[in-house]
mmCIF file of C-alpha atoms in Angstrom:
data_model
loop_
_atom_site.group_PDB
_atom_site.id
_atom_site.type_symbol
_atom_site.label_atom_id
_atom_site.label_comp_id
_atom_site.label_asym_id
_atom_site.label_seq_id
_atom_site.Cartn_x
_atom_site.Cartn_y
_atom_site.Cartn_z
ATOM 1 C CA UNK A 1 -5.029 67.794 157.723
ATOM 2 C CA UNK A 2 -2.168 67.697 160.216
ATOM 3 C CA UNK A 3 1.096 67.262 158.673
ATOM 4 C CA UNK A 4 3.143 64.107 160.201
ATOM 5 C CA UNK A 5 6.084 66.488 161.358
ATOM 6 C CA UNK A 6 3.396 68.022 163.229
ATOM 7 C CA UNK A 7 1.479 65.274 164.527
ATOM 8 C CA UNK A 8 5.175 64.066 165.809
ATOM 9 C CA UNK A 9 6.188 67.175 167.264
ATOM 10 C CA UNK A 10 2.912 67.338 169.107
ATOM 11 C CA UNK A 11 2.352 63.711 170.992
ATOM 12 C CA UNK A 12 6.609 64.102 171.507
ATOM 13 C CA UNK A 13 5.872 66.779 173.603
ATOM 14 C CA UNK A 14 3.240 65.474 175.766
ATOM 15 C CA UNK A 15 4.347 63.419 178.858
ATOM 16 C CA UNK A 16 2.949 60.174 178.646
ATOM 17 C CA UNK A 17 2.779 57.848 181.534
ATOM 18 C CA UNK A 18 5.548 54.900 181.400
ATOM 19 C CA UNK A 19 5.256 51.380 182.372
ATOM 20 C CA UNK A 20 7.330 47.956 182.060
ATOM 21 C CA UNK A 21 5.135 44.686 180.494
ATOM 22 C CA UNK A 22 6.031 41.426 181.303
ATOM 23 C CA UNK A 23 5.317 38.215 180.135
ATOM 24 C CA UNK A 24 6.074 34.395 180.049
ATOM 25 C CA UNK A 25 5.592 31.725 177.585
ATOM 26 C CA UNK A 26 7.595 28.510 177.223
ATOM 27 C CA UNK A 27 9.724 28.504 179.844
ATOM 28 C CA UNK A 28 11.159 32.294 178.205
ATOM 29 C CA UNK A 29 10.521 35.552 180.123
ATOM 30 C CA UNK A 30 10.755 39.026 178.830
ATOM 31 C CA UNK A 31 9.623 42.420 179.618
ATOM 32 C CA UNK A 32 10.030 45.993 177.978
ATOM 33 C CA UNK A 33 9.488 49.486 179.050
ATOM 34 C CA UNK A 34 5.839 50.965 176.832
ATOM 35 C CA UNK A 35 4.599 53.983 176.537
ATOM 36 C CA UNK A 36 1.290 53.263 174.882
ATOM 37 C CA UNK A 37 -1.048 51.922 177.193
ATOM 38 C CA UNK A 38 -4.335 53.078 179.363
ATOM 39 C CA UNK A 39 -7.205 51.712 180.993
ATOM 40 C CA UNK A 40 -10.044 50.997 178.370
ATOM 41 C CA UNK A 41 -12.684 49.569 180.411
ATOM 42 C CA UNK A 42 -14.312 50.317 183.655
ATOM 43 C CA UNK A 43 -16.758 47.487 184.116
ATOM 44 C CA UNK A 44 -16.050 44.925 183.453
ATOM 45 C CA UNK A 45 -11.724 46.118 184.027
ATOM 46 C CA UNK A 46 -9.580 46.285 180.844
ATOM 47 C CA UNK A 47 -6.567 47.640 180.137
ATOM 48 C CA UNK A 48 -4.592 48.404 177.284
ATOM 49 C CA UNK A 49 -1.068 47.787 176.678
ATOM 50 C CA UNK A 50 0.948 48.463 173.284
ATOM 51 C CA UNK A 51 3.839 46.124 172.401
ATOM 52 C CA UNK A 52 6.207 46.901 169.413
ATOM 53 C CA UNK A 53 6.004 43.965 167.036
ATOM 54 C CA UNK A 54 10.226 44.486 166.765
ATOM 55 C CA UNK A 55 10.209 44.241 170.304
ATOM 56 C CA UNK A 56 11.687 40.812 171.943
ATOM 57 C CA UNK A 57 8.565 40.990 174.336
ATOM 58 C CA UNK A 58 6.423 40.844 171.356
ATOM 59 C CA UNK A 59 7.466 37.617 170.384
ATOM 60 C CA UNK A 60 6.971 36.110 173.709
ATOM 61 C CA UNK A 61 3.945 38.205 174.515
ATOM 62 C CA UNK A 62 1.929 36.860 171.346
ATOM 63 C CA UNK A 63 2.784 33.133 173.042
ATOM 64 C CA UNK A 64 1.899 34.134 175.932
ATOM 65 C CA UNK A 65 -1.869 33.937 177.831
ATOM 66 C CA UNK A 66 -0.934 36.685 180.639
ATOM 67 C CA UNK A 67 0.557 39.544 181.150
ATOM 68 C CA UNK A 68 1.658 41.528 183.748
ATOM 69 C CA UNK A 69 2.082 45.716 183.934
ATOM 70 C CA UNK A 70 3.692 47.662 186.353
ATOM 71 C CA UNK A 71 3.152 51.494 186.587
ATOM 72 C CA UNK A 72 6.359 53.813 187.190
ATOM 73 C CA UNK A 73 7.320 56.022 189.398
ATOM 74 C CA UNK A 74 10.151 58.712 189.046
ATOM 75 C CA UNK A 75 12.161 56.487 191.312
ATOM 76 C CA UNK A 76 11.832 53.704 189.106
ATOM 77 C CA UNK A 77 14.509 55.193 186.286
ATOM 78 C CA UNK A 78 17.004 52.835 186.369
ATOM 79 C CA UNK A 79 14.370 49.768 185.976
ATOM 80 C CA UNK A 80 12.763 51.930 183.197
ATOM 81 C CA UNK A 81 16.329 52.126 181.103
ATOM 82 C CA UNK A 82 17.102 48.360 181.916
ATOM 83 C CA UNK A 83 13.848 47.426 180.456
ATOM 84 C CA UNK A 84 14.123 50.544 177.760
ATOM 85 C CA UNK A 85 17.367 50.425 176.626
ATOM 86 C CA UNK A 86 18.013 46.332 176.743
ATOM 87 C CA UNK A 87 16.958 43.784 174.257
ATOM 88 C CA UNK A 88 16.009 40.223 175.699
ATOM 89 C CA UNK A 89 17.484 39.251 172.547
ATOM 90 C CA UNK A 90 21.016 39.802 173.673
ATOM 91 C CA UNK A 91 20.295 40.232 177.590
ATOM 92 C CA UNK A 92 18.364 38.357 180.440
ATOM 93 C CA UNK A 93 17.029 41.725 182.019
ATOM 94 C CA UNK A 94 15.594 39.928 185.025
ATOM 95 C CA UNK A 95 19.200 38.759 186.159
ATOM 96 C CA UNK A 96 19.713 42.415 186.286
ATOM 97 C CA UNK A 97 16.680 43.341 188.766
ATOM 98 C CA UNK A 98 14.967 42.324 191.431
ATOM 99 C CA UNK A 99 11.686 40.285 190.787
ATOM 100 C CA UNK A 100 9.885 36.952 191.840
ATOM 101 C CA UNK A 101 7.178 34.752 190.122
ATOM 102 C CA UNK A 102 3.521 36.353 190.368
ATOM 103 C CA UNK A 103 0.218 35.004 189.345
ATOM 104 C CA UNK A 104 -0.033 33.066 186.214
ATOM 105 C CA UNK A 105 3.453 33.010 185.868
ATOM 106 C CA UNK A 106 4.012 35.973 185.145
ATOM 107 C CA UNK A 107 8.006 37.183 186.812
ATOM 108 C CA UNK A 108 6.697 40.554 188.910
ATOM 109 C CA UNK A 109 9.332 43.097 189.285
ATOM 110 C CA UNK A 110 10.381 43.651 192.758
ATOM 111 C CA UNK A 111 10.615 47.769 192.620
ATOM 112 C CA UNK A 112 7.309 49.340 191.030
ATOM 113 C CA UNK A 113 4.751 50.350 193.877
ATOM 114 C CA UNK A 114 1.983 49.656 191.860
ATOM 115 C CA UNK A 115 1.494 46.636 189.236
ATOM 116 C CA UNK A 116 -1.259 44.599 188.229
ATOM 117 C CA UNK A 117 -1.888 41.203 185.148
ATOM 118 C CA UNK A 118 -4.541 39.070 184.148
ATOM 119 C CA UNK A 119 -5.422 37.078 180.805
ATOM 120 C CA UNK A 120 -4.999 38.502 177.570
ATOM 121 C CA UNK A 121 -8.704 39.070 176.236
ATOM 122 C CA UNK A 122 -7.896 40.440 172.660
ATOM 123 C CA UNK A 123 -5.061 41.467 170.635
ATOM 124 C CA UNK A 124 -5.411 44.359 167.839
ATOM 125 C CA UNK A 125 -2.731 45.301 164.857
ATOM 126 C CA UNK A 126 -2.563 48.962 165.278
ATOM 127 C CA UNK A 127 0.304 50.306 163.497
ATOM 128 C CA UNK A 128 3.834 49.110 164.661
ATOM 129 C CA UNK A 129 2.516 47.619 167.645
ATOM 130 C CA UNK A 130 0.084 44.777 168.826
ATOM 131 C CA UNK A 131 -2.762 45.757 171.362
ATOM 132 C CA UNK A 132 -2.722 43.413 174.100
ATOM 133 C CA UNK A 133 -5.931 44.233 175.895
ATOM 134 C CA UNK A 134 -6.332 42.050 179.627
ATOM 135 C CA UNK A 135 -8.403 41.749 182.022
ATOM 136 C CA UNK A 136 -6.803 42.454 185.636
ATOM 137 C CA UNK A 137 -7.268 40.380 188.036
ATOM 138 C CA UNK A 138 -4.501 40.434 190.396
ATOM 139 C CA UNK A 139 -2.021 43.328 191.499
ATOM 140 C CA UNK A 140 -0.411 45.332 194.207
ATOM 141 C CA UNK A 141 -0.605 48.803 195.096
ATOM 142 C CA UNK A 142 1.684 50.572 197.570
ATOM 143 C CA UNK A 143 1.472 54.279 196.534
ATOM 144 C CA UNK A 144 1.466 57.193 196.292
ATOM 145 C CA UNK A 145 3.110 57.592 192.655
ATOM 146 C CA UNK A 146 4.557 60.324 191.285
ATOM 147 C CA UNK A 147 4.697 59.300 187.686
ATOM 148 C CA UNK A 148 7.464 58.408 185.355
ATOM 149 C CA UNK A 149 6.907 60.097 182.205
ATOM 150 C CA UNK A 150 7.375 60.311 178.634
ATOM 151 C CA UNK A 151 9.491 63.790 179.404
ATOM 152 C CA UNK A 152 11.754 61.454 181.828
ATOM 153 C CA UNK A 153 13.032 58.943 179.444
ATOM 154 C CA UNK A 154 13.158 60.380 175.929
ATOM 155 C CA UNK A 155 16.848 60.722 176.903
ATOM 156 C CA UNK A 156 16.881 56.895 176.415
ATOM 157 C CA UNK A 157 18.194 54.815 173.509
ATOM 158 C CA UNK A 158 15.894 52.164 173.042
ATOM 159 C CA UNK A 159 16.884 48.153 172.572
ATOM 160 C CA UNK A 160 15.122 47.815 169.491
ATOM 161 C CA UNK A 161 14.060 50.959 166.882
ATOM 162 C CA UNK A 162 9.973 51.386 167.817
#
């Protein structure tokens, strides 16, 4: 049995990929830098995003019927701490950025080179977080990326404790 100081240690030293969900529901928008998230479906196309149920996205995010992920690149650190350090409970992050209104909706941020959204299919309780999984069916790519890690922002202090 692995002990949980180890298990910790262990993932906290891998460098997993970062992104920034958004979402809108009820005339609210929010959005918040993730960690845990991956593709979980080839065909038909899922994907897998992780929301902390403290999270202020959370609350809008379990309103909401879309959502919206953009995948970071190194460049992107100072939209990765705006969306990582910030709470939309005290602060409208998207007066802060650049972004316009996508599909569904959903407010697109302006910087990423590659982002994608579609319907929420499912939701899952897995621990702290919800599992949002959606189907994408609309997105931009303008790479090449050179990925934003875990390893780049565990400098951060986040908005709300995970």
């Amino acid at each position: 049995m692995v002990e949980p100081s180890a298990f910790h240690e262990a993932v906290s030293a891998v460098s997993y990929p970062m992104a920034i969900v958004t979402t809108a529901a009820g005339g609210e928008r929010s959005g918040c830098l993730v960690g845990f998230h991956t593709q979980c479906s080839i065909d038909p196309p899922r994907y897998l995003v992780c929301v902390s149920r403290g999270n202020h996205t959370f609350a809008v995010a379990r309103r909401a019927t879309h959502l919206a992920v953009h995948l970071l690149d190194v460049a992107d650190r100072e939209l990765s701490e705006l969306f990582g350090e910030l709470t939309g409970d005290e602060v409208d992050k998207f007066a802060r950025c650049r972004w316009s209104g996508g599909p569904f909706g959903m407010p697109v941020l302006a910087g990423p080179r590659a982002w994608f959204a579609g319907p929420v299919m499912t939701t899952a309780e897995v621990g702290d977080h919800t599992a949002f999984v959606i189907d994408p069916v609309a997105g931009e790519f303008h790479g090449p990326l050179r990925q934003l890690g875990f390893q780049d922002v565990r400098d951060m202090e986040p908005g709300h404790p995970a």
